[in-house]
PDB file of C-alpha atoms in Angstrom:
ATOM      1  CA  UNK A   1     183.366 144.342  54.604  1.00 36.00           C
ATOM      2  CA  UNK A   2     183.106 141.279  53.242  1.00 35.00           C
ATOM      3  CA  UNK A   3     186.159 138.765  52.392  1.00 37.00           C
ATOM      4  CA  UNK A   4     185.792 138.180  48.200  1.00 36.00           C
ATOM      5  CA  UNK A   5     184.349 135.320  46.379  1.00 35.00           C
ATOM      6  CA  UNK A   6     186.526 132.772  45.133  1.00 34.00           C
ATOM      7  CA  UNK A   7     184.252 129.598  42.917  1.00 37.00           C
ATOM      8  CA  UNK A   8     186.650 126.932  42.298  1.00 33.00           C
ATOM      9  CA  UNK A   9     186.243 125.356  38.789  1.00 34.00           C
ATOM     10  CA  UNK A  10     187.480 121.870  37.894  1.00 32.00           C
ATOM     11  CA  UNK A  11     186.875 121.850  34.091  1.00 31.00           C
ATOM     12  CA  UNK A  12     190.792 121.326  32.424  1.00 30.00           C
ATOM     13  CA  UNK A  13     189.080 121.255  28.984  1.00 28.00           C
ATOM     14  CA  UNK A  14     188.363 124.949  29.378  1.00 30.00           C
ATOM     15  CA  UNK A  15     191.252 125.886  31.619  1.00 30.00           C
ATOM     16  CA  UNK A  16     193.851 126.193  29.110  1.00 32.00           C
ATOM     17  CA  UNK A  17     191.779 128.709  27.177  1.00 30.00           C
ATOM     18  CA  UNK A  18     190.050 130.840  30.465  1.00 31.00           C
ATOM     19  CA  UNK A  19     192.758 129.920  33.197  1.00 35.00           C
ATOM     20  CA  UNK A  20     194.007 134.026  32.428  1.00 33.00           C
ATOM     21  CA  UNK A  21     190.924 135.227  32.404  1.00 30.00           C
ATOM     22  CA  UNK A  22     189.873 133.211  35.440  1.00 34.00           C
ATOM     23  CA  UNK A  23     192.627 134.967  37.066  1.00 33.00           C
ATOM     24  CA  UNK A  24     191.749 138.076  36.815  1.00 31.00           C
ATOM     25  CA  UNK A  25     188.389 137.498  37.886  1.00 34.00           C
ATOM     26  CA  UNK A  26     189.402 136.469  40.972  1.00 37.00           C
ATOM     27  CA  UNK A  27     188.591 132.537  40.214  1.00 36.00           C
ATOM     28  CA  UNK A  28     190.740 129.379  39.236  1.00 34.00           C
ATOM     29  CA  UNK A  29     191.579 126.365  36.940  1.00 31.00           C
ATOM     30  CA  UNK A  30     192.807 123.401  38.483  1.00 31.00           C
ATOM     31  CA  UNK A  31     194.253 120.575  36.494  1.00 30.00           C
ATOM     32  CA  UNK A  32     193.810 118.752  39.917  1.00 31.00           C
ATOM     33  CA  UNK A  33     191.327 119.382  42.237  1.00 31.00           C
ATOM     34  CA  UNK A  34     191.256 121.313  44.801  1.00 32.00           C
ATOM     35  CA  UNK A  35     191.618 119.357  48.377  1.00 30.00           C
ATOM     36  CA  UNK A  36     187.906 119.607  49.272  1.00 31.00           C
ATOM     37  CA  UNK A  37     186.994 115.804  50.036  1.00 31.00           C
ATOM     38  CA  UNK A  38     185.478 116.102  46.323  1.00 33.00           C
ATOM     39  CA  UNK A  39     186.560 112.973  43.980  1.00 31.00           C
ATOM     40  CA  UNK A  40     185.801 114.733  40.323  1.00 35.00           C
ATOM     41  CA  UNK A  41     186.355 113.477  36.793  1.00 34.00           C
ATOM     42  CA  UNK A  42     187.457 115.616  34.192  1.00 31.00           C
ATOM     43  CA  UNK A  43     184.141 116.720  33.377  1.00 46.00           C
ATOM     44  CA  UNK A  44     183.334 117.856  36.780  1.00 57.00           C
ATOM     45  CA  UNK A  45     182.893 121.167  38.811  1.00 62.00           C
ATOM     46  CA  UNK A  46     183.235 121.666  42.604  1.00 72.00           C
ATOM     47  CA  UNK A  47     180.590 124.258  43.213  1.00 78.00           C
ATOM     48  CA  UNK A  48     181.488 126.457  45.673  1.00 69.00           C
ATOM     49  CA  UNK A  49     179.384 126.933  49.085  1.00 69.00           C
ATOM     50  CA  UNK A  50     176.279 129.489  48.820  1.00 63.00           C
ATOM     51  CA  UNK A  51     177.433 132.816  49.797  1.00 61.00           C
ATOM     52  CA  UNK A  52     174.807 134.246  52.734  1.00 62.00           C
ATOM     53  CA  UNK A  53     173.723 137.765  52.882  1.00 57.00           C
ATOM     54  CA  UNK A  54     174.463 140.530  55.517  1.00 60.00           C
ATOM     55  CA  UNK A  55     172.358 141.560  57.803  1.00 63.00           C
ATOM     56  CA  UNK A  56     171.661 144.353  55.408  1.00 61.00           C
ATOM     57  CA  UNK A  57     169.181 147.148  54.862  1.00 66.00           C
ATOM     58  CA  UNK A  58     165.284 147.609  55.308  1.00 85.00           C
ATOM     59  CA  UNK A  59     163.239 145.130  52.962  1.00 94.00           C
ATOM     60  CA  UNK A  60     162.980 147.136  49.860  1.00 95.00           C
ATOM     61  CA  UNK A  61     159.406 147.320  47.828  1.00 95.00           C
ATOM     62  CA  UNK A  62     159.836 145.065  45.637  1.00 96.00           C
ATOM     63  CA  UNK A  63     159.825 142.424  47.638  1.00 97.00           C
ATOM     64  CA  UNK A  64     156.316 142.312  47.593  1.00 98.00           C
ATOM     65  CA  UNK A  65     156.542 139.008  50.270  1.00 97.00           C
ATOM     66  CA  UNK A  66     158.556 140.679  52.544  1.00 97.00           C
ATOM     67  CA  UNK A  67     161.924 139.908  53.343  1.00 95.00           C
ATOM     68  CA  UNK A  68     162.502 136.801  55.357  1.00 92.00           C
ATOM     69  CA  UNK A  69     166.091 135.354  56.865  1.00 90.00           C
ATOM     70  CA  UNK A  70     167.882 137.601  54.044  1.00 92.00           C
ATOM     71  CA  UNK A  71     165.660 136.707  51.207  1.00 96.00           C
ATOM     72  CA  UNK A  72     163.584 138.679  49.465  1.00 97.00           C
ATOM     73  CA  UNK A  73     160.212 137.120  48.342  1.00 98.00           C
ATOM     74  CA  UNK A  74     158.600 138.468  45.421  1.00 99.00           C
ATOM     75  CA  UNK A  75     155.075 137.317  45.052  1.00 99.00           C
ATOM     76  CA  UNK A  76     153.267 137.589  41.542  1.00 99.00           C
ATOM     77  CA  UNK A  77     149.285 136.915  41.816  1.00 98.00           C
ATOM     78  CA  UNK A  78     146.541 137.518  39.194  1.00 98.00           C
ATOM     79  CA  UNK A  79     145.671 140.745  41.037  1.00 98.00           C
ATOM     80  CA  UNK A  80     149.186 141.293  40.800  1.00 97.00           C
ATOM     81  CA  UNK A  81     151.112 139.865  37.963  1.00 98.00           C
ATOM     82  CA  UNK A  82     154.715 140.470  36.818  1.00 98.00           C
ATOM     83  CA  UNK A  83     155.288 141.284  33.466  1.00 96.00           C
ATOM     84  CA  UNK A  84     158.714 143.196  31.986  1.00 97.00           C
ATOM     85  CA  UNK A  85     162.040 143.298  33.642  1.00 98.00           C
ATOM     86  CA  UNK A  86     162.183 142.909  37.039  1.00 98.00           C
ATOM     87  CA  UNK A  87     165.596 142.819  39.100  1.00 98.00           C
ATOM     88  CA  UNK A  88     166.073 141.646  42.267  1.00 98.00           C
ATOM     89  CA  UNK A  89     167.726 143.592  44.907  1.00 96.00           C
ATOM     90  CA  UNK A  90     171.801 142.578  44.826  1.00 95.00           C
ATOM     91  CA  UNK A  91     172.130 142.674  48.673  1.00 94.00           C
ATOM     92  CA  UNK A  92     169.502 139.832  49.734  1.00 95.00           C
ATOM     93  CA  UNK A  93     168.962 136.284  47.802  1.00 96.00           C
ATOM     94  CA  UNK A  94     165.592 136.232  46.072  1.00 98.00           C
ATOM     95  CA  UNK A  95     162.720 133.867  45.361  1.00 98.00           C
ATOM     96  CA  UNK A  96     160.339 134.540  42.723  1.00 99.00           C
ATOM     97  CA  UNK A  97     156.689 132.911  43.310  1.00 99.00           C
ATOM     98  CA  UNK A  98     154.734 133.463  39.871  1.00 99.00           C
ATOM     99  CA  UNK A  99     150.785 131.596  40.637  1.00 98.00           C
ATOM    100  CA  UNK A 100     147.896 132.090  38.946  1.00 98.00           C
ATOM    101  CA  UNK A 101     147.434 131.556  34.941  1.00 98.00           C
ATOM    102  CA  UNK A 102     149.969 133.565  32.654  1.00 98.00           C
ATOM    103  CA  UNK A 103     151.044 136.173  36.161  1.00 99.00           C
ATOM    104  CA  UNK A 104     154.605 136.027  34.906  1.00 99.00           C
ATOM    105  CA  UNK A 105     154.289 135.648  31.223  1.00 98.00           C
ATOM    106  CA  UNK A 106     156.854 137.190  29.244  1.00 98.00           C
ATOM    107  CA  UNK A 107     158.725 138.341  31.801  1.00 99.00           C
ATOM    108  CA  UNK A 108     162.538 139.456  32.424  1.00 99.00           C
ATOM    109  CA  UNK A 109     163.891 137.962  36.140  1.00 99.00           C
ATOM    110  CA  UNK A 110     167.643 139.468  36.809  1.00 98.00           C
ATOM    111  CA  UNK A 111     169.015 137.594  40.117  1.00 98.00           C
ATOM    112  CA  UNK A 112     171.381 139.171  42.162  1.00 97.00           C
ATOM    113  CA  UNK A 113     175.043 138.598  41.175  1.00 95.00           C
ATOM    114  CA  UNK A 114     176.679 136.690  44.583  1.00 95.00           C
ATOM    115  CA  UNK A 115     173.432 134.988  45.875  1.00 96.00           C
ATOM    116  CA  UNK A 116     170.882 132.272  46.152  1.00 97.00           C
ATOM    117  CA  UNK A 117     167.615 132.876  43.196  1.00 98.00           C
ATOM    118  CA  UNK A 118     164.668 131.038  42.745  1.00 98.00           C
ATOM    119  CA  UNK A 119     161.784 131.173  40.552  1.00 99.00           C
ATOM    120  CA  UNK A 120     158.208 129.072  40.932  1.00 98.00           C
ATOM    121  CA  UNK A 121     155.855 128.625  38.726  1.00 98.00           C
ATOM    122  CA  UNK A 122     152.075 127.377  39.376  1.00 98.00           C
ATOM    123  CA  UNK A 123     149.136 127.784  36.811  1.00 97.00           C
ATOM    124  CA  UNK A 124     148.490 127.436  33.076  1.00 97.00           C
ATOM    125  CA  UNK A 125     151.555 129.353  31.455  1.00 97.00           C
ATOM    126  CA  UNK A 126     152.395 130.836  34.697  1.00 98.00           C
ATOM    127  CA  UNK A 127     156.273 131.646  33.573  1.00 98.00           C
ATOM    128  CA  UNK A 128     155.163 131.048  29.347  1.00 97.00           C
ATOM    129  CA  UNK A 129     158.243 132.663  27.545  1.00 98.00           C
ATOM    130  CA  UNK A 130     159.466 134.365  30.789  1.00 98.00           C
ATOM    131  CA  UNK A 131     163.481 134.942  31.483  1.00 98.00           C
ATOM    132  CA  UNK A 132     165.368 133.897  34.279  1.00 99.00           C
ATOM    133  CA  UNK A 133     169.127 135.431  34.566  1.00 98.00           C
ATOM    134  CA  UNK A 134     171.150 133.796  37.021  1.00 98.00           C
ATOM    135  CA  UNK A 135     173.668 135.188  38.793  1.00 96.00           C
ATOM    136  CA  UNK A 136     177.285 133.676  39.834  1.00 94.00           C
ATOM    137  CA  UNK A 137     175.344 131.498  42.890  1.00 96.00           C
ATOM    138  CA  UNK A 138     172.889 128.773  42.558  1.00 97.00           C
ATOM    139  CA  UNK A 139     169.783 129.223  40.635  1.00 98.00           C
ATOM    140  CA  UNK A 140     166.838 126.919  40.781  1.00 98.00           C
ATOM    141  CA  UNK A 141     163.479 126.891  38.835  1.00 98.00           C
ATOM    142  CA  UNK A 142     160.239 124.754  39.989  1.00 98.00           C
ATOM    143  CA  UNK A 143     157.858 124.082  37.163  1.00 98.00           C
ATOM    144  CA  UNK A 144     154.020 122.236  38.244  1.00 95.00           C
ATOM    145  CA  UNK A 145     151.487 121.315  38.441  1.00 94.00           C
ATOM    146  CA  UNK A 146     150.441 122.680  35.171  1.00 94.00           C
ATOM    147  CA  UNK A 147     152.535 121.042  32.539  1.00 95.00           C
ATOM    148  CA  UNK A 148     152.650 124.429  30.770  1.00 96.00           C
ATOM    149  CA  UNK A 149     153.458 126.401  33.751  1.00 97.00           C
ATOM    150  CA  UNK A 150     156.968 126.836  32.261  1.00 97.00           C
ATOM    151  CA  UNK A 151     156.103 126.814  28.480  1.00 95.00           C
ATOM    152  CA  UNK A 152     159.469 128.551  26.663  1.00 96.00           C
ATOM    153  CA  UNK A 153     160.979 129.724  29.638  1.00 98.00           C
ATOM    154  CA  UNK A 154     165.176 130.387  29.634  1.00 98.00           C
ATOM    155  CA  UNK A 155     166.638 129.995  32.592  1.00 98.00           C
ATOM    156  CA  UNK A 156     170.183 131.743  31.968  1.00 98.00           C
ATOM    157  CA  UNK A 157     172.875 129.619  34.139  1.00 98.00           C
ATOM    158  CA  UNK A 158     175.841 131.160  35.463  1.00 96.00           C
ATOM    159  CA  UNK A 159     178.662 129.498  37.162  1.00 95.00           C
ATOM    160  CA  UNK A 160     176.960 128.805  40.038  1.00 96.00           C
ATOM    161  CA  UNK A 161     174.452 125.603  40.479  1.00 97.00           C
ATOM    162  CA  UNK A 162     171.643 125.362  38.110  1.00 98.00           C
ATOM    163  CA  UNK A 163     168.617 123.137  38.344  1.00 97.00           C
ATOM    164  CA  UNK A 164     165.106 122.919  37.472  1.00 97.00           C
ATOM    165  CA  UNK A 165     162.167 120.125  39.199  1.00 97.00           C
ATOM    166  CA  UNK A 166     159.347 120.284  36.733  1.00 95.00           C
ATOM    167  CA  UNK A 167     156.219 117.987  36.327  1.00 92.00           C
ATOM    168  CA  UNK A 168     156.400 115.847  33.590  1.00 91.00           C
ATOM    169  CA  UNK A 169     155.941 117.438  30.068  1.00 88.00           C
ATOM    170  CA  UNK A 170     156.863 120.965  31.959  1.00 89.00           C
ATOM    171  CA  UNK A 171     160.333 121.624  30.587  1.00 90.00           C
ATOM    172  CA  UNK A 172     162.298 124.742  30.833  1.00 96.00           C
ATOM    173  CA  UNK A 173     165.226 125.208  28.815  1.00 96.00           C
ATOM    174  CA  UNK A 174     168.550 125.607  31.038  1.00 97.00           C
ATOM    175  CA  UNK A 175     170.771 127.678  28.405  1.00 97.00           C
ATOM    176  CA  UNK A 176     174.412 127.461  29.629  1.00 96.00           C
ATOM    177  CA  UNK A 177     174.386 124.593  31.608  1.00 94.00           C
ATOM    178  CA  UNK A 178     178.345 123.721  30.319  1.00 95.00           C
ATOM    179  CA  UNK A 179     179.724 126.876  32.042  1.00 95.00           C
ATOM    180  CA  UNK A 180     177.494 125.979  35.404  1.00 96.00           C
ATOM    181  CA  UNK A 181     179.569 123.858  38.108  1.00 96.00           C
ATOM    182  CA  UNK A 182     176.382 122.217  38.531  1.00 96.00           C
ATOM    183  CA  UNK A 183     173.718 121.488  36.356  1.00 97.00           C
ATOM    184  CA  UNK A 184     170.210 119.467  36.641  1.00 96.00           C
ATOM    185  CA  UNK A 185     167.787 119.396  34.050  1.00 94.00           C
ATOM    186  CA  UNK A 186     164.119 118.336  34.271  1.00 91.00           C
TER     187      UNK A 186
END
């Protein structure tokens, strides 16, 4: 079994109001923080380090691109494209690769809740108006060449890490980015 999560938060603007609720999630507000070699300001977070998966179970189907060093890889192609909601499994981190003109368009991604998620997208609206919710670990989006590889695509932060690389004129929209420890806009 494995020891819980604890993501350290250094954000006293916010503390007084969730520092209860923090608590009971099994997380904290510092007014100071934590001793982690870390020098923050008050508008700083101290992400805490990427949780790894178990060696777990077998690679499950839809990890399309098999499952490599506890990460599933889910490849969508123009002879297979991804389109609805698609979750990936909660025991592995996942990496979406979407490649090939409008393969993920419109779609739903649902990370797993304690790890790593990624989501890539090649080609002409290869991710157009397509979802990405994070979970509570760090979540990354790649947007290129194509500048409208990532036409009105959300990525959903969570309190983990949240960044996007894009080409220029490629821009996802990071929604929550003030509740993410971490946050890096294209």
């Amino acid at each position: 079994m494995r020891a819980p999560r604890v993501m350290f938060a250094v954000v006293p603007r916010r503390c007084a109001f969730w520092g209860a609720f923090a608590a009971l999630l099994g997380s904290a507000c510092f007014v100071e923080p934590p001793s982690v070699g870390v020098v923050a300001d008050s508008t700083d977070a101290i992400c805490a380090d990427v949780e790894q998966p178990d060696d777990g179970p077998a690679c499950p189907a839809i990890c399309n691109g098999g499952c490599s060093e506890r990460e599933c890889q889910i490849l969508c192609r123009p002879d297979q494209p991804c389109h609805g909601e698609l979750a990936c499994p909660q025991e592995l981190a996942c990496d979406v690769d979407c490649e090939g003109a409008g393969v993920c368009e419109g779609a739903v991604f649902t990370c797993p809740g304690d790890y790593a998620c990624s989501l890539s997208c090649a080609g002409p609206s290869a991710c157009g108006m397509t979802e990405l919710e994070c979970g509570f670990s760090e979540c990354a989006i790649e947007c290129g060449p194509d500048d409208t590889a990532c036409t009105g695509t959300h990525v959903r932060c969570s309190h983990g890490a949240c960044t996007a690389e894009c080409v220029p004129g490629a821009l996802p929209w990071l929604d929550g980015c003030e509740q993410a420890c971490e946050c890096s806009e294209c």
